[in-house]
Every structure is written in structure tokens, then in C-alpha cells.
Tab-separated table of C-alpha atoms and ligand atoms in Angstrom:
chain	number	residue	atom	x	y	z
A	814	UNK	CA	0.707	-0.253	0.453
A	815	UNK	CA	1.111	3.379	-1.141
A	816	UNK	CA	1.978	5.644	2.174
A	817	UNK	CA	-0.615	9.037	2.139
A	818	UNK	CA	1.998	11.299	0.718
A	819	UNK	CA	2.906	9.213	-2.134
A	820	UNK	CA	-0.042	8.473	-2.514
A	821	UNK	CA	-0.840	12.389	-2.831
A	822	UNK	CA	2.159	12.831	-4.820
A	823	UNK	CA	0.681	10.079	-7.423
A	824	UNK	CA	-2.963	11.797	-7.653
A	825	UNK	CA	-1.503	15.678	-8.131
A	826	UNK	CA	1.218	14.492	-11.285
A	827	UNK	CA	-1.379	12.498	-11.782
A	828	UNK	CA	-4.079	15.345	-12.494
A	829	UNK	CA	-1.748	16.934	-14.322
A	830	UNK	CA	-0.608	14.816	-16.637
A	831	UNK	CA	-3.938	14.286	-18.212
A	832	UNK	CA	-4.222	17.708	-17.759
A	833	UNK	CA	-1.055	18.330	-19.485
A	834	UNK	CA	-2.291	16.123	-22.644
A	835	UNK	CA	-4.879	17.875	-22.846
A	836	UNK	CA	-4.121	21.744	-23.060
A	837	UNK	CA	-1.637	20.118	-25.437
A	838	UNK	CA	2.144	21.593	-24.639
A	839	UNK	CA	2.372	25.089	-24.820
A	840	UNK	CA	-0.643	25.103	-21.828
A	841	UNK	CA	2.039	23.291	-19.647
A	842	UNK	CA	3.756	26.412	-18.126
A	843	UNK	CA	0.592	27.972	-18.020
A	844	UNK	CA	-1.104	24.995	-15.706
A	845	UNK	CA	1.970	24.315	-13.934
A	846	UNK	CA	1.496	28.240	-12.256
A	847	UNK	CA	-1.096	28.030	-11.789
A	848	UNK	CA	-1.754	24.616	-10.084
A	849	UNK	CA	0.742	25.660	-7.401
A	850	UNK	CA	-2.443	28.800	-7.414
A	851	UNK	CA	-5.153	26.344	-7.224
A	852	UNK	CA	-5.028	24.371	-3.498
A	853	UNK	CA	-9.176	24.235	-3.695
A	854	UNK	CA	-9.342	22.364	-7.313
A	855	UNK	CA	-6.809	19.458	-6.110
A	856	UNK	CA	-8.159	18.322	-3.195
A	857	UNK	CA	-6.394	15.108	-1.867
A	858	UNK	CA	-2.918	17.120	-1.145
A	859	UNK	CA	-2.913	17.129	2.758
A	860	UNK	CA	-4.996	19.709	4.024
A	861	UNK	CA	-6.899	19.320	7.769
A	862	UNK	CA	-9.739	18.281	6.263
A	863	UNK	CA	-7.761	15.280	4.685
A	864	UNK	CA	-7.796	11.822	7.624
A	865	UNK	CA	-4.224	12.191	9.614
A	866	UNK	CA	-1.694	9.578	10.108
A	867	UNK	CA	-3.088	6.778	13.125
A	868	UNK	CA	-0.422	8.402	16.667
A	869	UNK	CA	0.205	4.956	16.950
A	870	UNK	CA	-0.122	1.687	15.585
A	871	UNK	CA	-3.676	-0.496	16.373
A	872	UNK	CA	-3.271	-2.789	18.760
A	873	UNK	CA	-1.264	-0.187	21.006
A	874	UNK	CA	-4.393	0.818	22.788
A	875	UNK	CA	-4.352	-2.699	23.833
A	876	UNK	CA	-6.205	-4.421	26.698
A	877	UNK	CA	-9.006	-1.938	26.591
A	878	UNK	CA	-9.163	-0.759	23.628
A	879	UNK	CA	-8.202	-3.167	20.637
A	880	UNK	CA	-7.076	-3.989	17.159
A	881	UNK	CA	-9.231	-4.767	14.807
A	882	UNK	CA	-11.862	-1.799	16.471
A	883	UNK	CA	-9.329	0.134	15.646
A	884	UNK	CA	-8.346	-0.656	12.490
A	885	UNK	CA	-12.333	-0.501	11.544
A	886	UNK	CA	-12.592	2.696	13.597
A	887	UNK	CA	-9.839	4.289	12.023
A	888	UNK	CA	-10.010	2.855	8.552
A	889	UNK	CA	-13.796	2.534	7.665
A	890	UNK	CA	-16.107	4.948	9.849
A	891	UNK	CA	-13.289	8.168	11.170
A	892	UNK	CA	-12.090	7.388	6.976
A	893	UNK	CA	-15.619	7.690	5.913
A	894	UNK	CA	-16.068	11.638	7.643
A	895	UNK	CA	-12.732	12.818	6.178
A	896	UNK	CA	-14.253	11.688	2.404
A	897	UNK	CA	-18.186	12.286	3.128
A	898	UNK	CA	-16.512	16.243	4.675
A	899	UNK	CA	-14.429	16.719	1.329
A	900	UNK	CA	-16.906	15.962	-0.821
A	901	UNK	CA	-19.893	18.099	0.941
A	902	UNK	CA	-16.558	20.957	1.000
A	903	UNK	CA	-15.838	20.783	-2.937
A	904	UNK	CA	-19.975	20.750	-3.322
A	905	UNK	CA	-20.379	23.566	-0.962
A	906	UNK	CA	-16.983	25.799	-2.180
A	907	UNK	CA	-15.817	26.230	1.687
A	908	UNK	CA	-12.040	27.014	1.591
A	909	UNK	CA	-10.318	24.393	2.560
A	910	UNK	CA	-6.819	26.561	2.814
A	911	UNK	CA	-9.702	27.603	5.983
A	912	UNK	CA	-9.736	24.861	9.116
A	913	UNK	CA	-11.673	22.705	9.788
A	914	UNK	CA	-12.640	24.586	13.447
A	915	UNK	CA	-13.858	27.858	11.386
A	916	UNK	CA	-15.695	25.699	9.322
A	917	UNK	CA	-17.264	23.705	12.755
A	918	UNK	CA	-17.410	27.200	14.265
A	919	UNK	CA	-19.920	28.561	11.321
A	920	UNK	CA	-21.741	25.304	10.952
A	921	UNK	CA	-25.047	25.821	10.628
A	922	UNK	CA	-24.717	28.016	6.789
A	923	UNK	CA	-23.697	24.427	5.457
A	924	UNK	CA	-24.900	21.402	4.257
A	925	UNK	CA	-26.291	18.464	6.949
A	926	UNK	CA	-23.431	16.030	5.557
A	927	UNK	CA	-21.463	19.606	6.405
A	928	UNK	CA	-22.410	19.216	9.771
A	929	UNK	CA	-22.265	15.080	10.740
A	930	UNK	CA	-19.006	14.507	8.601
A	931	UNK	CA	-17.350	18.107	9.524
A	932	UNK	CA	-18.537	17.417	13.033
A	933	UNK	CA	-17.432	13.373	12.581
A	934	UNK	CA	-14.123	14.329	11.289
A	935	UNK	CA	-12.347	16.397	13.848
A	936	UNK	CA	-14.014	14.011	16.596
A	937	UNK	CA	-12.009	11.255	15.853
A	938	UNK	CA	-8.557	13.788	14.610
A	939	UNK	CA	-9.507	14.486	18.328
A	940	UNK	CA	-10.121	11.452	20.102
A	941	UNK	CA	-7.290	8.910	18.821
A	942	UNK	CA	-4.559	12.231	19.886
A	943	UNK	CA	-6.849	11.597	23.376
A	944	UNK	CA	-5.368	8.680	23.191
A	945	UNK	CA	-2.110	6.854	24.647
A	946	UNK	CA	-0.786	3.042	25.179
A	947	UNK	CA	-1.352	3.093	29.065
A	948	UNK	CA	-0.642	4.702	31.754
A	949	UNK	CA	-1.675	2.495	35.313
A	950	UNK	CA	-3.066	5.855	37.780
A	951	UNK	CA	-3.373	8.053	35.274
A	952	UNK	CA	-3.791	11.005	35.319
A	953	UNK	CA	-3.463	15.108	35.245
A	954	UNK	CA	-0.855	17.211	36.886
A	955	UNK	CA	-0.240	21.148	36.944
A	956	UNK	CA	-2.566	23.518	36.710
A	957	UNK	CA	-5.293	21.562	34.564
A	958	UNK	CA	-5.406	19.221	38.055
A	959	UNK	CA	-5.853	21.764	39.759
A	960	UNK	CA	-8.611	23.476	38.044
A	961	UNK	CA	-10.269	20.324	37.823
A	962	UNK	CA	-10.316	19.421	41.574
A	963	UNK	CA	-11.675	23.148	42.255
A	964	UNK	CA	-14.030	22.792	39.753
A	965	UNK	CA	-15.874	19.404	40.659
A	966	UNK	CA	-15.148	18.929	44.100
A	967	UNK	CA	-11.754	16.320	43.491
A	968	UNK	CA	-11.074	13.971	40.084
A	969	UNK	CA	-12.399	11.124	41.148
A	970	UNK	CA	-16.186	13.125	40.830
A	971	UNK	CA	-14.654	14.863	38.213
A	972	UNK	CA	-14.708	11.328	36.514
A	973	UNK	CA	-17.902	10.563	37.253
A	974	UNK	CA	-19.032	13.394	35.843
A	975	UNK	CA	-17.731	12.734	33.126
A	976	UNK	CA	-18.636	8.716	32.680
A	977	UNK	CA	-22.436	9.784	33.497
A	978	UNK	CA	-22.228	11.786	31.110
A	979	UNK	CA	-21.414	9.134	28.674
A	980	UNK	CA	-23.535	7.182	30.512
A	981	UNK	CA	-26.595	9.333	30.528
A	982	UNK	CA	-26.179	9.749	26.592
A	983	UNK	CA	-29.071	8.126	23.873
A	984	UNK	CA	-27.940	6.401	21.388
A	985	UNK	CA	-24.845	7.340	19.914
A	986	UNK	CA	-23.007	10.623	20.865
A	987	UNK	CA	-19.550	12.273	22.374
A	988	UNK	CA	-17.628	13.285	26.077
A	989	UNK	CA	-16.840	15.911	26.399
A	990	UNK	CA	-14.087	18.471	28.174
A	991	UNK	CA	-14.606	21.659	28.216
A	992	UNK	CA	-13.010	25.214	28.477
A	993	UNK	CA	-16.177	27.692	28.804
A	994	UNK	CA	-16.117	31.363	27.403
A	995	UNK	CA	-14.979	32.530	30.981
A	996	UNK	CA	-12.648	30.202	31.264
A	997	UNK	CA	-14.590	27.758	33.422
A	998	UNK	CA	-14.185	23.770	32.920
A	999	UNK	CA	-18.061	22.148	31.547
A	1000	UNK	CA	-18.896	18.502	31.555
A	1001	UNK	CA	-21.202	17.873	29.074
A	1002	UNK	CA	-22.798	15.816	26.300
A	1003	UNK	CA	-23.452	15.549	22.940
A	1004	UNK	CA	-26.200	13.544	19.406
A	1005	UNK	CA	-24.382	12.154	16.845
A	1006	UNK	CA	-20.847	13.947	15.655
A	1007	UNK	CA	-22.245	17.568	17.053
A	1008	UNK	CA	-19.343	19.026	18.267
A	1009	UNK	CA	-19.252	22.383	20.509
A	1010	UNK	CA	-17.657	23.994	18.454
A	1011	UNK	CA	-20.254	24.442	16.820
A	1012	UNK	CA	-22.977	27.151	16.797
A	1013	UNK	CA	-26.824	24.575	17.335
A	1014	UNK	CA	-28.699	26.131	19.288
A	1015	UNK	CA	-29.482	22.853	20.534
A	1016	UNK	CA	-26.343	21.935	21.689
A	1017	UNK	CA	-26.311	21.549	25.399
A	1018	UNK	CA	-22.190	21.849	25.578
A	1019	UNK	CA	-20.311	25.240	24.300
A	1020	UNK	CA	-16.984	25.767	24.699
A	1021	UNK	CA	-13.098	24.770	23.506
A	1022	UNK	CA	-13.482	21.236	23.484
A	1023	UNK	CA	-9.976	19.997	25.613
A	1024	UNK	CA	-10.871	16.068	26.417
A	1025	UNK	CA	-13.309	14.200	23.715
A	1026	UNK	CA	-15.221	10.406	24.101
A	1027	UNK	CA	-17.086	8.052	21.120
A	1028	UNK	CA	-19.730	6.333	23.042
A	1029	UNK	CA	-21.370	5.163	19.574
A	1030	UNK	CA	-21.012	1.499	20.675
A	1031	UNK	CA	-18.493	1.386	16.929
A	1032	UNK	CA	-16.219	2.088	19.603
A	1033	UNK	CA	-16.235	-0.388	22.044
A	1034	UNK	CA	-18.628	-2.686	20.395
A	1035	UNK	CA	-16.415	-5.872	20.118
A	1036	UNK	CA	-14.929	-6.232	23.111
A	1037	UNK	CA	-17.884	-4.664	25.527
A	1038	UNK	CA	-20.580	-5.256	23.620
A	1039	UNK	CA	-23.650	-3.277	25.192
A	1040	UNK	CA	-21.315	-2.315	28.891
A	1041	UNK	CA	-20.834	1.237	27.757
A	1042	UNK	CA	-19.720	2.436	31.223
A	1043	UNK	CA	-17.530	-0.420	32.036
A	1044	UNK	CA	-15.699	0.943	28.692
A	1045	UNK	CA	-15.666	4.074	30.386
A	1046	UNK	CA	-14.067	2.846	33.397
A	1047	UNK	CA	-11.511	1.247	31.527
A	1048	UNK	CA	-10.425	4.017	28.931
A	1049	UNK	CA	-9.764	6.927	31.885
A	1050	UNK	CA	-6.211	4.396	31.811
A	1051	UNK	CA	-5.466	5.608	28.355
A	1052	UNK	CA	-6.323	10.369	28.949
A	1053	UNK	CA	-3.587	11.526	27.208
A	1054	UNK	CA	-3.541	13.863	29.704
A	1055	UNK	CA	-0.352	15.879	28.229
A	1056	UNK	CA	-2.413	16.841	25.076
A	1057	UNK	CA	-5.134	17.392	26.747
A	1058	UNK	CA	-3.137	20.112	29.384
A	1059	UNK	CA	-1.686	20.786	26.189
A	1060	UNK	CA	-5.181	21.808	24.960
A	1061	UNK	CA	-6.738	23.499	28.188
A	1062	UNK	CA	-3.718	26.577	27.245
A	1063	UNK	CA	-0.452	25.462	30.732
B	1189	MN	MN1	-16.388	7.064	16.302
């Protein structure tokens, strides 16, 4: 299988070669020159809208999340969100030099396809980074830990509230720890692929996402079946708190 970069180069040069035949040699120079500026016509480039490499191997999160779940989740579910997002972005003429975050903040202007897949892509890209191989007694440090203890009384109580938000999410969705506009930490959940950045009034939690947990059945069903609570309980040992702290801004 070709690596992502080689595949992108192949697609890019493939398009250029085809175009060279179409325009004749005299058109080639201007085509190549204009190609450097026509980013939006080459959606296969490496943009924020593309799926990024998984930061670890499929089996890296064993035995909390099994390798098959990770592989299907990454190569099928998450890959489809990115693919469908890029289709919507082309169809609805979104500037792909912009960021996915900006798109989500203005999502009410776009289609349901954009909302579902823009959220799906952003949420999964963030979710992968929120995890790492398991660490016993895993917890945050520094300012984030102090803030969590001060706002939720204890780290244990914070985990309980977060887990409850996941257990109480009916159907598919996500659990979030966010920083709201006043800098306060907030826990909440969103349905489907919605996200706390979206400008949709009915979304119950708003703010800058710091930590997210996928509670769709596809994220845990092979190993945990209907036992979502067990999946959430075990998941705590995988949280990449250094990444969450970076997002918090400490
Ligand atoms: Mn998922």
C-alpha cells in the first residue's frame, strides 16, 4: 500500500499529466504555474480536511481497546467522515485553506452532510490524540489538575460526572470536557457527531474542547458489547493528559 504522501503525489501528478495531454504542450507551463495556486481544485492535498495518520499502532491501546476495533474505527468509520466532508466542502465551496474549527463555528450555514461529517472528522482526529498506551493511575498534573479539583471537588468526582454524561447519552454521541468563554471547565455530551464548537443552539455544551470520548457503539462493541459503562471506566487509563493540558493552555 502506498503511503499517504506518495498517494497524494501520485494523484496530483496524475491529474497534471492528464491535463498536459488535454491542453497540449504550450499550455503546460501556465498550467503548472496556476496549479500551485489552485489548491481548492486538488482536494487530495494534505489539508486539515484529510484524515491524518493514527499517532500509534492499532494494537497500541490493548487491552482496553482491541486492535480490530481500532482498525475498523480508523480505516472505515473515521475515514468515511473525512471523505464525505471533502465531498461536501467541494460541493458547498468551503475554502479548504481555512480550518475545520472555523467551519464548525459556522456550521449552521451549511448542509446536514457538512454538519455530520465535519463533526465526525474533527471529533475523531481529536479523539485519537486524546489517547495513548495505558498508564496505571493515570491523571493530569499542574494547573489543569488544580482546576479540575477546584471545580469538581475532586478528580474522582470529575471522572464520575464525565462517565455519567457518557452513560446518559441516549443512542450515539460524544462526551466532552470543555473550557467555556469565561475559562470555566464544563462537562457535557453531544448527540451523533455534533461538537461544542458548532453554532447550533440545541447543542447542550459550548466551548473549546479539551478532552473527548466517543460513545458510539462502533467504538467499543466488539470488546464490551452493551457494557458502555465498563468501556468508559477502563478508558481513563488511556487518556493522554499531556495533550489535554496542551489544549487547556498550560
Ligand atoms: Mn467513532
